[in-house]
mmCIF file of C-alpha atoms in Angstrom:
data_model
loop_
_atom_site.group_PDB
_atom_site.id
_atom_site.type_symbol
_atom_site.label_atom_id
_atom_site.label_comp_id
_atom_site.label_asym_id
_atom_site.label_seq_id
_atom_site.Cartn_x
_atom_site.Cartn_y
_atom_site.Cartn_z
ATOM 1 C CA UNK J 20 59.022 41.118 -3.644
ATOM 2 C CA UNK J 21 59.150 44.093 -6.000
ATOM 3 C CA UNK J 22 58.482 44.197 -9.712
ATOM 4 C CA UNK J 23 62.017 43.128 -10.566
ATOM 5 C CA UNK J 24 61.723 40.126 -8.263
ATOM 6 C CA UNK J 25 58.553 39.009 -10.062
ATOM 7 C CA UNK J 26 60.515 39.190 -13.286
ATOM 8 C CA UNK J 27 63.256 36.995 -11.778
ATOM 9 C CA UNK J 28 60.850 34.538 -10.137
ATOM 10 C CA UNK J 29 61.405 31.791 -12.705
ATOM 11 C CA UNK J 30 65.046 32.751 -13.049
ATOM 12 C CA UNK J 31 65.782 31.638 -9.474
ATOM 13 C CA UNK J 32 65.239 27.978 -10.281
ATOM 14 C CA UNK J 33 67.323 28.174 -13.449
ATOM 15 C CA UNK J 34 70.078 29.943 -11.473
ATOM 16 C CA UNK J 35 70.177 27.153 -8.869
ATOM 17 C CA UNK J 36 70.276 24.495 -11.594
ATOM 18 C CA UNK J 37 72.972 26.392 -13.480
ATOM 19 C CA UNK J 38 70.825 26.472 -16.617
ATOM 20 C CA UNK J 39 71.058 30.217 -17.322
ATOM 21 C CA UNK J 40 73.144 31.638 -20.132
ATOM 22 C CA UNK J 41 76.270 33.405 -18.953
ATOM 23 C CA UNK J 42 74.977 36.908 -19.630
ATOM 24 C CA UNK J 43 71.664 36.192 -17.850
ATOM 25 C CA UNK J 44 73.443 34.514 -14.983
ATOM 26 C CA UNK J 45 75.698 37.564 -14.397
ATOM 27 C CA UNK J 46 72.777 39.963 -14.486
ATOM 28 C CA UNK J 47 70.787 37.886 -11.975
ATOM 29 C CA UNK J 48 73.813 37.589 -9.691
ATOM 30 C CA UNK J 49 73.996 41.388 -9.468
ATOM 31 C CA UNK J 50 70.283 41.530 -8.659
ATOM 32 C CA UNK J 51 70.659 38.800 -6.075
ATOM 33 C CA UNK J 52 73.214 40.819 -4.090
ATOM 34 C CA UNK J 53 70.754 43.656 -3.647
ATOM 35 C CA UNK J 54 67.467 41.674 -3.228
ATOM 36 C CA UNK J 55 66.810 39.912 0.090
ATOM 37 C CA UNK J 56 63.626 38.186 -1.154
ATOM 38 C CA UNK J 57 65.414 36.586 -4.071
ATOM 39 C CA UNK J 58 68.258 35.532 -1.752
ATOM 40 C CA UNK J 59 65.766 33.711 0.501
ATOM 41 C CA UNK J 60 64.091 32.009 -2.425
ATOM 42 C CA UNK J 61 67.400 30.854 -3.881
ATOM 43 C CA UNK J 62 68.404 29.525 -0.446
ATOM 44 C CA UNK J 63 65.173 27.479 -0.190
ATOM 45 C CA UNK J 64 65.652 26.050 -3.671
ATOM 46 C CA UNK J 65 69.235 25.028 -2.871
ATOM 47 C CA UNK J 66 68.071 23.297 0.311
ATOM 48 C CA UNK J 67 65.408 21.349 -1.567
ATOM 49 C CA UNK J 68 67.942 20.345 -4.193
ATOM 50 C CA UNK J 69 70.349 19.134 -1.523
ATOM 51 C CA UNK J 70 67.661 17.088 0.237
ATOM 52 C CA UNK J 71 66.633 15.439 -3.015
ATOM 53 C CA UNK J 72 70.200 14.359 -3.636
ATOM 54 C CA UNK J 73 70.343 12.715 -0.225
ATOM 55 C CA UNK J 74 67.373 10.484 -0.963
ATOM 56 C CA UNK J 75 68.119 6.864 -1.765
ATOM 57 C CA UNK J 76 67.954 5.879 -5.376
ATOM 58 C CA UNK J 77 65.020 3.681 -6.333
ATOM 59 C CA UNK J 78 65.871 0.915 -8.723
ATOM 60 C CA UNK J 79 63.201 0.415 -11.398
ATOM 61 C CA UNK J 80 61.987 -3.019 -12.385
ATOM 62 C CA UNK J 81 63.756 -4.941 -15.103
ATOM 63 C CA UNK J 82 60.968 -4.475 -17.622
ATOM 64 C CA UNK J 83 60.440 -0.797 -16.803
ATOM 65 C CA UNK J 84 62.156 0.401 -19.954
ATOM 66 C CA UNK J 85 60.251 -2.083 -22.117
ATOM 67 C CA UNK J 86 56.878 -1.112 -20.647
ATOM 68 C CA UNK J 87 57.673 2.579 -20.910
ATOM 69 C CA UNK J 88 58.675 2.281 -24.563
ATOM 70 C CA UNK J 89 55.563 0.241 -25.333
ATOM 71 C CA UNK J 90 53.306 2.860 -23.745
ATOM 72 C CA UNK J 91 55.023 5.631 -25.649
ATOM 73 C CA UNK J 92 54.554 3.723 -28.895
ATOM 74 C CA UNK J 93 50.881 3.102 -28.123
ATOM 75 C CA UNK J 94 50.319 6.795 -27.438
ATOM 76 C CA UNK J 95 51.756 7.610 -30.856
ATOM 77 C CA UNK J 96 49.512 5.129 -32.639
ATOM 78 C CA UNK J 97 46.269 6.801 -31.641
ATOM 79 C CA UNK J 98 43.773 6.680 -34.485
ATOM 80 C CA UNK J 99 42.063 4.256 -36.801
ATOM 81 C CA UNK J 100 45.151 2.166 -37.337
ATOM 82 C CA UNK J 101 45.530 1.550 -33.635
ATOM 83 C CA UNK J 102 41.855 0.640 -33.309
ATOM 84 C CA UNK J 103 42.242 -1.869 -36.128
ATOM 85 C CA UNK J 104 45.325 -3.358 -34.482
ATOM 86 C CA UNK J 105 43.565 -3.732 -31.161
ATOM 87 C CA UNK J 106 40.552 -5.289 -32.881
ATOM 88 C CA UNK J 107 42.741 -7.884 -34.590
ATOM 89 C CA UNK J 108 44.320 -8.732 -31.269
ATOM 90 C CA UNK J 109 40.900 -9.121 -29.676
ATOM 91 C CA UNK J 110 39.455 -11.408 -32.361
ATOM 92 C CA UNK J 111 40.473 -14.636 -30.699
ATOM 93 C CA UNK J 112 39.313 -13.612 -27.185
ATOM 94 C CA UNK J 113 36.011 -12.414 -28.688
ATOM 95 C CA UNK J 114 35.394 -15.765 -30.381
ATOM 96 C CA UNK J 115 36.235 -17.550 -27.149
ATOM 97 C CA UNK J 116 33.797 -15.419 -25.160
ATOM 98 C CA UNK J 117 31.062 -16.009 -27.755
ATOM 99 C CA UNK J 118 31.457 -19.775 -27.574
ATOM 100 C CA UNK J 119 31.471 -19.645 -23.783
ATOM 101 C CA UNK J 120 28.233 -17.651 -23.819
ATOM 102 C CA UNK J 121 26.553 -20.211 -26.102
ATOM 103 C CA UNK J 122 27.640 -23.116 -23.910
ATOM 104 C CA UNK J 123 26.449 -21.308 -20.780
ATOM 105 C CA UNK J 124 23.048 -20.636 -22.369
ATOM 106 C CA UNK J 125 22.580 -24.286 -23.356
ATOM 107 C CA UNK J 126 23.600 -25.432 -19.890
ATOM 108 C CA UNK J 127 21.186 -22.987 -18.240
ATOM 109 C CA UNK J 128 18.285 -24.161 -20.400
ATOM 110 C CA UNK J 129 19.137 -27.767 -19.599
ATOM 111 C CA UNK J 130 19.198 -27.321 -15.831
ATOM 112 C CA UNK J 131 16.103 -25.095 -15.842
ATOM 113 C CA UNK J 132 13.930 -27.903 -17.274
ATOM 114 C CA UNK J 133 12.304 -29.831 -14.345
ATOM 115 C CA UNK J 134 12.981 -33.590 -14.190
ATOM 116 C CA UNK J 135 10.380 -35.638 -16.019
ATOM 117 C CA UNK J 136 9.298 -32.789 -18.250
ATOM 118 C CA UNK J 137 10.437 -33.513 -21.751
ATOM 119 C CA UNK J 138 9.408 -31.588 -24.751
ATOM 120 C CA UNK J 139 7.258 -33.784 -27.008
ATOM 121 C CA UNK J 140 8.350 -33.551 -30.635
ATOM 122 C CA UNK J 141 5.649 -32.768 -33.139
ATOM 123 C CA UNK J 142 5.605 -35.688 -35.562
ATOM 124 C CA UNK J 143 4.763 -35.087 -39.154
ATOM 125 C CA UNK J 144 1.951 -37.680 -39.031
ATOM 126 C CA UNK J 145 0.134 -35.752 -36.287
ATOM 127 C CA UNK J 146 0.688 -32.543 -38.137
ATOM 128 C CA UNK J 147 -0.790 -34.003 -41.306
ATOM 129 C CA UNK J 148 -3.894 -35.178 -39.425
ATOM 130 C CA UNK J 149 -4.763 -31.603 -38.505
ATOM 131 C CA UNK J 150 -5.152 -30.637 -42.154
ATOM 132 C CA UNK J 151 -7.700 -31.930 -44.630
ATOM 133 C CA UNK J 152 -6.715 -33.017 -48.113
ATOM 134 C CA UNK J 153 -8.384 -31.776 -51.250
ATOM 135 C CA UNK J 154 -9.938 -35.208 -51.909
ATOM 136 C CA UNK J 155 -11.487 -35.328 -48.437
ATOM 137 C CA UNK J 156 -12.884 -31.849 -48.812
ATOM 138 C CA UNK J 157 -14.483 -32.724 -52.158
ATOM 139 C CA UNK J 158 -15.910 -35.977 -50.784
ATOM 140 C CA UNK J 159 -17.438 -34.145 -47.868
ATOM 141 C CA UNK J 160 -16.037 -36.613 -45.320
ATOM 142 C CA UNK J 161 -14.584 -34.068 -42.911
ATOM 143 C CA UNK J 162 -16.842 -32.478 -40.335
ATOM 144 C CA UNK J 163 -15.412 -29.928 -37.936
ATOM 145 C CA UNK J 164 -17.056 -29.240 -34.629
ATOM 146 C CA UNK J 165 -17.396 -25.572 -35.401
ATOM 147 C CA UNK J 166 -19.225 -26.453 -38.618
ATOM 148 C CA UNK J 167 -21.921 -28.578 -36.963
ATOM 149 C CA UNK J 168 -24.592 -25.959 -36.663
ATOM 150 C CA UNK J 169 -28.330 -26.431 -36.350
ATOM 151 C CA UNK J 170 -30.089 -25.329 -39.462
ATOM 152 C CA UNK J 171 -32.791 -22.873 -38.521
ATOM 153 C CA UNK J 172 -36.281 -24.075 -39.239
ATOM 154 C CA UNK J 173 -37.917 -22.123 -41.956
ATOM 155 C CA UNK J 174 -41.413 -20.860 -41.599
ATOM 156 C CA UNK J 175 -43.551 -20.772 -44.689
ATOM 157 C CA UNK J 176 -46.861 -19.103 -45.121
ATOM 158 C CA UNK J 177 -49.233 -21.019 -47.395
ATOM 159 C CA UNK J 178 -52.197 -19.343 -48.924
ATOM 160 C CA UNK J 179 -55.060 -21.822 -48.911
ATOM 161 C CA UNK J 180 -57.553 -21.357 -51.716
ATOM 162 C CA UNK J 181 -61.136 -20.557 -50.821
ATOM 163 C CA UNK J 182 -62.388 -23.929 -52.053
ATOM 164 C CA UNK J 183 -60.084 -25.869 -49.706
ATOM 165 C CA UNK J 184 -60.729 -23.868 -46.572
ATOM 166 C CA UNK J 185 -63.723 -25.979 -45.694
ATOM 167 C CA UNK J 186 -61.833 -29.283 -46.074
ATOM 168 C CA UNK J 187 -58.987 -28.024 -43.953
ATOM 169 C CA UNK J 188 -61.352 -26.832 -41.290
ATOM 170 C CA UNK J 189 -63.193 -30.132 -41.336
ATOM 171 C CA UNK J 190 -59.935 -32.057 -40.864
ATOM 172 C CA UNK J 191 -59.143 -29.911 -37.876
ATOM 173 C CA UNK J 192 -62.577 -30.575 -36.381
ATOM 174 C CA UNK J 193 -62.560 -34.320 -37.164
ATOM 175 C CA UNK J 194 -59.182 -34.849 -35.452
ATOM 176 C CA UNK J 195 -59.352 -32.657 -32.378
ATOM 177 C CA UNK J 196 -56.545 -34.618 -30.680
ATOM 178 C CA UNK J 197 -54.079 -33.803 -33.422
ATOM 179 C CA UNK J 198 -51.922 -30.710 -33.404
ATOM 180 C CA UNK J 199 -52.738 -27.806 -35.570
ATOM 181 C CA UNK J 200 -49.883 -28.480 -37.912
ATOM 182 C CA UNK J 201 -50.886 -32.135 -38.250
ATOM 183 C CA UNK J 202 -54.392 -31.080 -39.141
ATOM 184 C CA UNK J 203 -53.190 -28.641 -41.695
ATOM 185 C CA UNK J 204 -50.731 -31.125 -43.188
ATOM 186 C CA UNK J 205 -53.454 -33.756 -43.431
ATOM 187 C CA UNK J 206 -55.470 -31.444 -45.648
ATOM 188 C CA UNK J 207 -52.561 -30.607 -47.954
ATOM 189 C CA UNK J 208 -51.376 -32.468 -50.990
ATOM 190 C CA UNK J 209 -48.485 -34.903 -50.894
ATOM 191 C CA UNK J 210 -45.835 -32.490 -52.069
ATOM 192 C CA UNK J 211 -46.460 -29.972 -49.316
ATOM 193 C CA UNK J 212 -47.097 -32.648 -46.693
ATOM 194 C CA UNK J 213 -43.791 -34.363 -47.429
ATOM 195 C CA UNK J 214 -41.861 -31.215 -46.658
ATOM 196 C CA UNK J 215 -40.557 -31.246 -43.103
ATOM 197 C CA UNK J 216 -40.600 -27.452 -42.780
ATOM 198 C CA UNK J 217 -43.049 -25.739 -40.495
ATOM 199 C CA UNK J 218 -46.029 -24.085 -42.054
ATOM 200 C CA UNK J 219 -48.428 -21.418 -40.981
ATOM 201 C CA UNK J 220 -51.743 -21.302 -42.749
ATOM 202 C CA UNK J 221 -53.340 -18.020 -43.597
ATOM 203 C CA UNK J 222 -57.037 -17.936 -44.558
#
């Protein structure tokens, strides 16, 4: 195929279909008489066209035209307006799916609870018992377990005057069976002896 044939490559199909203008058709007909390659190509195109005509006609479905027109209309309505239209159409199915999801969740929670296990409701009376009122706090009637702590015993150092050292020492000697603290407390006055704290005596 020479350069002229490449120029007439698309013209061959139009020539077979009789779609060329008269002036173009006459010019190509002159070229076709002298070009073997274009003659072969035109012959193949005519054969294909003849075979296509011999094929049986396929009848489309009854709603083919309706579906085709609807698809064409949908392709034209591409944009925000079409999205809004589709969203409006999907509102009812969306609500239905949401309700179905809620029902399925409740059903799943119900069947997942083992038999005999029931959730115990928290009554307001039990909830109130866990909190102390202002009157009870002021009256000092509430004692929490974490608040019951042993008060550490305090250790006091008492300076005994020189004049009383001898009496204290004598009390310790007179009552050898008594403990040291008992001996010391026996030699102290009533105010110090009445105190339950531990004492250490320094001389």
